[in-house]
Each structure stands twice: as structure tokens, then as C-alpha cells.
Amino acid sequence: MISHTGTGDLSTSLSLSHHGEGHVSRIGSRPAEEFARPTFAAGALLWRRGEGGEFEFALAHRPRYDDWSLPKGKVDPGENLPGTAIREIEEETGFRATLGWFLGYVHYAVGTRTKVVYYWTAEATEGEFEENDEVDELRWVTAEQAHSLLSYDLDHKVVDAGLAMLELGCDRRVLYVRHAKAHAREGWAGDDDLRPLTKKGRRQSEILVSALEGYRPSSIYSAVPDRCVHTATPLSQDSGLPIVTNEDLGDAGWLKSSETAIDAFRSAAGEGVSMIVGQGTVIPGVLARLAGEAGMEIEDIRCKKSSTWVLHFRGDTLLGVDYLASPLPVK
């Protein structure tokens, strides 16, 4: 934790994960319990490549505050954090973007409440800025220029953290999802592969769309059980991507052998961004194996139902992981 002293009654602090190869970052399932009277927001270090190949970052001027800051905004009712980040980017900057690394959060006291802002890196892929109610000017600047223009110390730290991650050169990602909540195995007399999602599980699968669409998945794979396929179905319908099933992506593959499961994972984890829906035994096993090969240590490989591990690769090398414990709205 890096702490900073603000002005007046405003105190600020920053919590960013270790940055560099071996990055592990997390969002828990109950963020509201981690802070005193929180107000949640999300945003991004929005980037693109300049004409010379250097990273350029979008800074927004807000006339209401007469400041320069990173694109961000408050969570709307019913939203999760990744969904807020991608919405706010487009509303404030006019650009469609692809989420990348989860960088962590900043938090600071505002009166009796705690403002908590979660940040990702996000690549601008298309769009054009138009003046709006929140932002009257957008500038694309280098990291050095950003440091001379930004109004707040915490934003400088986010720029440094994001630049460090972008320089690792991630070229593909995997959204490794555990299926949503299903009816209990106890009392289910039929084929276990046919055990359906509960009402909560269906809600989890539906809101996974807003949690993961900002990563712009280019393929969807699933283990064979219905609870896995049905977890992937809403995003498949929203994106138009077909669901490719393989029993070796599930616990059945891990029970055959760890090599079988790893081979199935690697076959599905192709170019771009792959979504893979698996189960509670195979996901920790595959993650531990990949982390070990990369010399990484993931101290707690949790795998809650409907959670997502975002795996960042450069070629075949695992660079780091982000854990999103729940797609459900933050309170």
C-alpha cells in the first residue's frame, strides 16, 4: 500500500498490485465490506500507439472541476465494475475500448464517505471524441506529458503502473470462468452433466455479459456439462460467437490426467481473447500448472462459481493474472 496525504480533509491512498511479470491482482466478491461507506467508481488508463510506436494516453479535462484526469465515473445501480469502466470510457471519450490489465484501486475520503475507483488498462480501438457534459477536451499524450498535465498525484501512480504492465507486451488473454451456481448434486437423480443452473446461477450468467464484454472475447469454449454451456450462453448470444465444447476442458479432463486438461486448455487458448468455462477442480489445477511453469506464485487460487481469472500471455508465457470473484453488481 502506498499512502499519500491530501489537502484539507481529503486523505488519499493507492492499492496497486506488484507490477511486472508475476502480477496477481484481485477484486473480491464483496467490495462494499472492505471500505467505510463506499462510493464506487471505475475507469481506465486508455491507451493507443502513437505514430512512432510509443504509448499515448487519453487525459480528460473536466470543466466542472477545471482539472485533467483519467476517464472514470461512478457505478450505476445494477452495474459491476468492469461494466462501469467500459461504459464510462465510451461516454467520456467517445472511444470503444478493450479492457486489459486490472491495475488496482485508489480510495480517498470525501466527507464521511470513501470514494473507491478501480482502474484497468484499456486499448482504444475506434471512435472519436466529442465534447460532452462531463468532458470538454481530450488530449492524447505520452507518459512524460501526462505527468506534467495530470492534476492529481494518484493519477500519476496509475499511469506508471499501467505503463509498466503495457511494456510487458501481452499479446493474448484467456477469460477462465467457473460455471455459475447450479442445483446441488445431492438429490439430483439424473445425469450430472444435465444438472441445471439455479435462479441465481442464471442471473450470474446473464450479468457475466457486462463483466466480460469489455475484454472483447473472440472465441468461446466450454466444458460439456449443461451448467458450463449455459453459463457461456448469454455472452455467446450477445456476441454472436459460437460455443465450442470439449469434455477435457472440465473436471473430466483433469480426472483423466493433468496433461489431458492442460492440452485442452492450450488448444482453446488461441489468438486474441478466449473465454473458457470450466469447473471447480480443473481450473485451480490448470492455473497452478501454468503459474509453476512461469515461475509465478499464486498464493490463493480461489474459484468461486461465476468467477473469472483473466490470464495475460506473451506467446506461451503467462505474464500475470487478475481474479474477478463475482460478476454481480457492487452494492
Coordinates of C-alpha atoms in Angstrom, one line a residue:
M1 CA 0.0 0.0 0.0
I2 CA 1.3 3.4 -0.9
S3 CA -0.3 6.2 1.1
H4 CA -0.4 9.9 0.3
T5 CA -1.5 13.0 2.2
G6 CA -4.2 15.0 0.5
T7 CA -5.2 18.7 1.1
G8 CA -7.7 19.7 3.8
D9 CA -9.9 16.9 4.9
L10 CA -9.2 14.8 1.8
S11 CA -6.9 11.8 2.5
T12 CA -5.9 9.5 -0.3
S13 CA -4.2 6.2 -0.8
L14 CA -3.4 3.8 -3.6
S15 CA -3.5 0.0 -3.7
L16 CA -1.8 -1.4 -6.7
S17 CA -0.6 -5.0 -7.2
H18 CA 3.1 -5.9 -7.8
H19 CA 3.7 -4.8 -11.4
G20 CA 5.9 -6.8 -13.7
E21 CA 5.9 -10.5 -14.6
G22 CA 4.2 -12.4 -11.9
H23 CA 1.4 -9.8 -11.5
V24 CA -1.5 -11.0 -9.4
S25 CA -4.5 -8.7 -8.8
R26 CA -7.9 -9.4 -7.4
I27 CA -11.4 -7.9 -6.9
G28 CA -13.2 -9.7 -4.1
S29 CA -16.9 -10.8 -4.1
R30 CA -18.0 -8.1 -1.5
P31 CA -16.1 -4.9 -2.1
A32 CA -18.7 -3.0 -0.1
E33 CA -17.5 -4.7 3.1
E34 CA -13.9 -3.6 2.6
F35 CA -14.5 0.2 3.0
A36 CA -16.3 2.6 5.2
R37 CA -19.4 3.9 3.5
P38 CA -18.0 3.4 0.0
T39 CA -19.0 5.2 -3.2
F40 CA -17.7 3.0 -6.1
A41 CA -16.4 4.2 -9.4
A42 CA -14.3 2.7 -12.3
G43 CA -12.2 3.9 -15.1
A44 CA -9.1 3.2 -17.2
L45 CA -5.8 4.2 -18.4
L46 CA -6.9 4.5 -22.0
W47 CA -4.1 4.0 -24.5
R48 CA -3.1 3.7 -28.1
R49 CA 0.1 3.6 -30.1
G50 CA 1.4 6.9 -31.5
E51 CA 2.8 7.4 -34.9
G52 CA 6.3 6.5 -33.6
G53 CA 5.0 3.4 -31.8
E54 CA 5.1 4.9 -28.4
F55 CA 2.3 4.6 -25.9
E56 CA -0.1 7.5 -25.8
F57 CA -2.7 8.0 -23.0
A58 CA -6.0 9.9 -23.0
L59 CA -6.4 12.6 -20.5
A60 CA -9.8 14.3 -19.9
H61 CA -10.4 17.9 -19.0
R62 CA -13.5 18.3 -16.8
P63 CA -14.8 21.9 -16.8
R64 CA -16.8 21.3 -13.7
Y65 CA -13.5 20.9 -11.7
D66 CA -11.1 22.5 -14.2
D67 CA -8.8 19.5 -13.9
W68 CA -7.1 16.9 -16.0
S69 CA -7.7 13.3 -15.0
L70 CA -8.1 9.8 -16.3
P71 CA -11.5 8.7 -17.7
K72 CA -13.7 7.4 -14.9
G73 CA -17.1 7.6 -13.3
K74 CA -19.5 6.3 -10.7
V75 CA -21.1 2.9 -10.7
D76 CA -24.7 3.0 -11.8
P77 CA -27.3 0.8 -9.9
G78 CA -27.1 -2.8 -11.1
E79 CA -23.6 -2.4 -12.6
N80 CA -20.4 -4.4 -11.9
L81 CA -17.0 -2.7 -12.0
P82 CA -15.7 -3.8 -15.5
G83 CA -19.1 -2.8 -16.9
T84 CA -18.8 0.7 -15.4
A85 CA -15.3 1.1 -16.7
I86 CA -16.1 0.3 -20.3
R87 CA -19.3 2.5 -20.2
E88 CA -17.5 5.5 -18.7
I89 CA -14.7 5.3 -21.3
E90 CA -17.1 5.5 -24.1
E91 CA -19.3 8.2 -22.5
E92 CA -16.4 10.5 -21.6
T93 CA -14.1 9.9 -24.6
G94 CA -16.2 8.6 -27.4
F95 CA -13.9 5.6 -27.9
R96 CA -14.7 1.9 -27.9
A97 CA -12.0 0.2 -25.9
T98 CA -10.8 -3.3 -24.9
L99 CA -10.0 -3.9 -21.3
G100 CA -6.6 -5.3 -20.4
W101 CA -4.8 -5.4 -17.1
F102 CA -6.6 -4.7 -13.8
L103 CA -4.3 -2.3 -12.1
G104 CA -6.0 -2.0 -8.7
Y105 CA -7.8 0.9 -7.0
V106 CA -7.4 4.3 -5.4
H107 CA -9.5 5.4 -2.5
Y108 CA -9.9 8.7 -0.7
A109 CA -12.2 10.2 1.9
V110 CA -14.9 12.6 0.7
G111 CA -16.7 14.0 3.8
T112 CA -17.9 10.9 5.7
R113 CA -17.8 8.6 2.7
T114 CA -15.0 6.7 0.9
K115 CA -14.6 7.1 -2.8
V116 CA -13.1 4.0 -4.4
V117 CA -12.0 4.0 -8.0
Y118 CA -10.9 0.8 -9.8
Y119 CA -8.7 1.1 -12.8
W120 CA -7.9 -1.1 -15.8
T121 CA -5.7 -0.5 -18.9
A122 CA -7.9 -0.2 -22.0
E123 CA -6.8 0.0 -25.6
A124 CA -8.8 2.5 -27.7
T125 CA -9.8 0.6 -30.9
E126 CA -12.2 3.0 -32.7
G127 CA -14.2 6.2 -32.1
E128 CA -13.8 9.9 -31.9
F129 CA -14.0 12.4 -29.1
E130 CA -16.9 14.8 -29.0
E131 CA -17.4 17.4 -26.2
N132 CA -20.0 16.3 -23.7
D133 CA -21.5 17.2 -20.3
E134 CA -18.5 15.7 -18.4
V135 CA -15.5 16.4 -20.6
D136 CA -14.8 19.4 -22.9
E137 CA -11.3 18.4 -24.1
L138 CA -9.4 15.1 -24.6
R139 CA -5.7 15.0 -25.2
W140 CA -3.5 12.1 -26.2
V141 CA -0.2 12.4 -24.5
T142 CA 3.0 10.4 -23.7
A143 CA 3.6 9.2 -20.2
E144 CA 6.0 12.1 -19.7
Q145 CA 3.5 14.6 -20.9
A146 CA 0.8 13.0 -18.7
H147 CA 2.9 13.6 -15.7
S148 CA 3.2 17.3 -16.5
L149 CA -0.6 17.7 -17.1
L150 CA -2.4 15.5 -14.6
S151 CA -4.0 17.3 -11.7
Y152 CA -3.8 14.5 -9.0
D153 CA -0.9 12.6 -7.6
L154 CA -2.8 9.3 -7.6
D155 CA -3.3 9.5 -11.3
H156 CA 0.4 9.7 -11.8
K157 CA 0.8 6.4 -10.0
V158 CA -1.9 4.8 -12.2
V159 CA 0.0 6.0 -15.3
D160 CA 3.2 4.5 -14.0
A161 CA 1.6 1.2 -13.1
G162 CA -0.2 0.9 -16.4
L163 CA 2.8 1.7 -18.4
A164 CA 4.8 -1.0 -16.6
M165 CA 2.2 -3.6 -17.5
L166 CA 1.8 -2.5 -21.1
E167 CA 5.6 -2.7 -21.6
L168 CA 5.4 -6.5 -20.8
G169 CA 3.9 -7.0 -24.3
C170 CA 0.8 -9.1 -23.6
D171 CA -0.5 -10.4 -26.9
R172 CA -3.4 -12.6 -25.9
R173 CA -5.7 -13.3 -23.0
V174 CA -7.9 -16.0 -21.6
L175 CA -11.1 -15.4 -19.6
Y176 CA -11.1 -18.6 -17.4
V177 CA -14.6 -18.8 -16.0
R178 CA -16.1 -21.2 -13.5
H179 CA -19.7 -22.1 -14.2
A180 CA -22.4 -20.2 -12.4
K181 CA -24.4 -21.7 -9.4
A182 CA -26.1 -24.9 -10.3
H183 CA -28.6 -27.1 -8.4
A184 CA -26.9 -29.2 -5.7
R185 CA -25.6 -32.6 -6.7
E186 CA -27.3 -34.1 -3.7
G187 CA -30.9 -35.0 -4.6
W188 CA -30.2 -34.8 -8.4
A189 CA -31.0 -38.3 -9.7
G190 CA -30.3 -37.7 -13.3
D191 CA -27.1 -37.4 -15.4
D192 CA -24.9 -35.0 -13.6
D193 CA -24.0 -33.3 -16.9
L194 CA -27.6 -32.2 -17.1
R195 CA -27.8 -30.5 -13.7
P196 CA -29.1 -27.0 -14.5
L197 CA -28.3 -23.6 -13.2
T198 CA -30.3 -22.2 -10.3
K199 CA -32.2 -18.8 -10.5
K200 CA -29.1 -17.1 -9.0
G201 CA -26.9 -19.0 -11.5
R202 CA -29.0 -17.8 -14.4
R203 CA -28.6 -14.2 -13.1
Q204 CA -24.9 -14.7 -12.8
S205 CA -24.6 -15.9 -16.3
E206 CA -26.6 -13.0 -17.7
I207 CA -24.6 -10.4 -15.9
L208 CA -21.3 -12.0 -17.0
V209 CA -22.0 -10.4 -20.3
S210 CA -21.4 -6.9 -18.9
A211 CA -18.5 -8.1 -16.8
L212 CA -16.6 -9.7 -19.7
E213 CA -17.8 -8.0 -23.0
G214 CA -15.3 -5.2 -22.4
Y215 CA -12.5 -7.7 -22.9
R216 CA -13.9 -8.3 -26.4
P217 CA -13.7 -12.1 -26.5
S218 CA -13.0 -13.6 -29.9
S219 CA -13.9 -17.2 -29.1
I220 CA -15.9 -19.1 -26.5
Y221 CA -15.1 -22.6 -25.3
S222 CA -16.9 -24.7 -22.6
A223 CA -16.7 -28.0 -20.8
V224 CA -19.6 -30.3 -21.7
P225 CA -21.9 -30.1 -18.6
D226 CA -25.0 -28.0 -19.2
R227 CA -24.2 -25.7 -16.3
C228 CA -21.0 -24.7 -18.1
V229 CA -22.6 -24.3 -21.5
H230 CA -25.5 -22.3 -20.0
T231 CA -23.0 -20.0 -18.2
A232 CA -21.5 -19.2 -21.6
T233 CA -24.8 -18.9 -23.5
P234 CA -25.8 -15.3 -22.8
L235 CA -22.4 -13.9 -23.9
S236 CA -22.5 -16.2 -26.9
Q237 CA -25.9 -14.8 -27.8
D238 CA -24.8 -11.2 -27.2
S239 CA -21.6 -11.5 -29.2
G240 CA -22.7 -13.9 -31.9
L241 CA -19.8 -16.3 -31.1
P242 CA -20.5 -20.0 -31.2
I243 CA -19.8 -22.1 -28.1
V244 CA -17.2 -24.9 -28.8
T245 CA -17.5 -27.8 -26.3
N246 CA -14.8 -30.2 -25.2
E247 CA -15.2 -32.5 -22.2
D248 CA -11.5 -32.3 -21.5
L249 CA -11.9 -28.6 -20.5
G250 CA -13.9 -29.8 -17.5
D251 CA -13.2 -31.9 -14.4
A252 CA -13.5 -35.0 -16.6
G253 CA -10.3 -34.0 -18.4
W254 CA -8.4 -33.3 -15.2
L255 CA -9.5 -36.7 -13.9
K256 CA -8.1 -38.4 -17.0
S257 CA -4.7 -36.7 -16.4
S258 CA -3.3 -33.2 -15.8
E259 CA -1.7 -33.4 -19.3
T260 CA -5.1 -34.0 -20.9
A261 CA -6.6 -30.9 -19.2
I262 CA -3.6 -28.7 -20.0
D263 CA -3.6 -29.8 -23.6
A264 CA -7.3 -29.0 -23.9
F265 CA -6.8 -25.6 -22.3
R266 CA -3.9 -24.7 -24.6
S267 CA -5.8 -25.8 -27.7
A268 CA -8.7 -23.5 -26.7
A269 CA -6.4 -20.6 -25.7
G270 CA -5.7 -19.4 -29.2
E271 CA -5.1 -15.9 -30.5
G272 CA -7.0 -12.8 -29.3
V273 CA -9.1 -13.3 -26.2
S274 CA -10.6 -16.7 -25.5
M275 CA -13.4 -17.3 -22.9
I276 CA -13.1 -20.8 -21.4
V277 CA -15.8 -22.1 -19.0
G278 CA -14.7 -24.9 -16.7
Q279 CA -15.3 -26.4 -13.3
G280 CA -14.0 -26.2 -9.7
T281 CA -11.3 -28.9 -9.9
V282 CA -9.8 -28.3 -13.3
I283 CA -9.4 -24.5 -13.1
P284 CA -7.2 -24.4 -10.0
G285 CA -5.2 -27.4 -11.3
V286 CA -4.5 -25.7 -14.7
L287 CA -3.7 -22.4 -13.1
A288 CA -1.3 -23.9 -10.7
R289 CA 0.4 -25.7 -13.5
L290 CA 0.7 -22.6 -15.7
A291 CA 1.9 -20.5 -12.8
G292 CA 4.5 -23.0 -11.9
E293 CA 5.8 -23.1 -15.5
A294 CA 6.1 -19.3 -15.4
G295 CA 7.8 -19.2 -12.1
M296 CA 4.8 -17.4 -10.6
E297 CA 3.3 -17.9 -7.2
I298 CA -0.5 -17.5 -6.8
E299 CA -1.0 -17.8 -3.0
D300 CA -4.7 -18.4 -3.1
I301 CA -6.3 -19.9 -6.2
R302 CA -9.9 -19.4 -5.4
C303 CA -12.5 -20.4 -7.8
K304 CA -16.0 -19.1 -6.8
K305 CA -18.9 -20.0 -9.0
S306 CA -19.2 -17.5 -11.8
S307 CA -15.8 -16.1 -11.1
T308 CA -13.3 -15.2 -13.8
W309 CA -9.5 -15.5 -13.9
V310 CA -8.1 -13.2 -16.6
L311 CA -4.8 -14.7 -17.8
H312 CA -2.4 -12.5 -19.6
F313 CA 0.1 -14.1 -22.0
R314 CA 3.0 -13.1 -24.2
G315 CA 3.3 -16.0 -26.6
D316 CA 3.2 -19.1 -24.4
T317 CA 4.4 -17.3 -21.4
L318 CA 2.0 -16.4 -18.6
L319 CA 2.7 -12.9 -17.5
G320 CA 0.1 -12.4 -14.8
V321 CA -3.5 -13.0 -13.7
D322 CA -6.4 -11.0 -12.4
Y323 CA -9.2 -12.6 -10.3
L324 CA -12.7 -11.2 -10.6
A325 CA -14.6 -13.0 -7.8
S326 CA -18.1 -12.1 -8.9
P327 CA -19.9 -10.5 -11.9
L328 CA -22.7 -9.4 -9.7
P329 CA -23.3 -5.7 -9.1
V330 CA -21.3 -3.9 -6.4
K331 CA -23.5 -2.6 -3.6

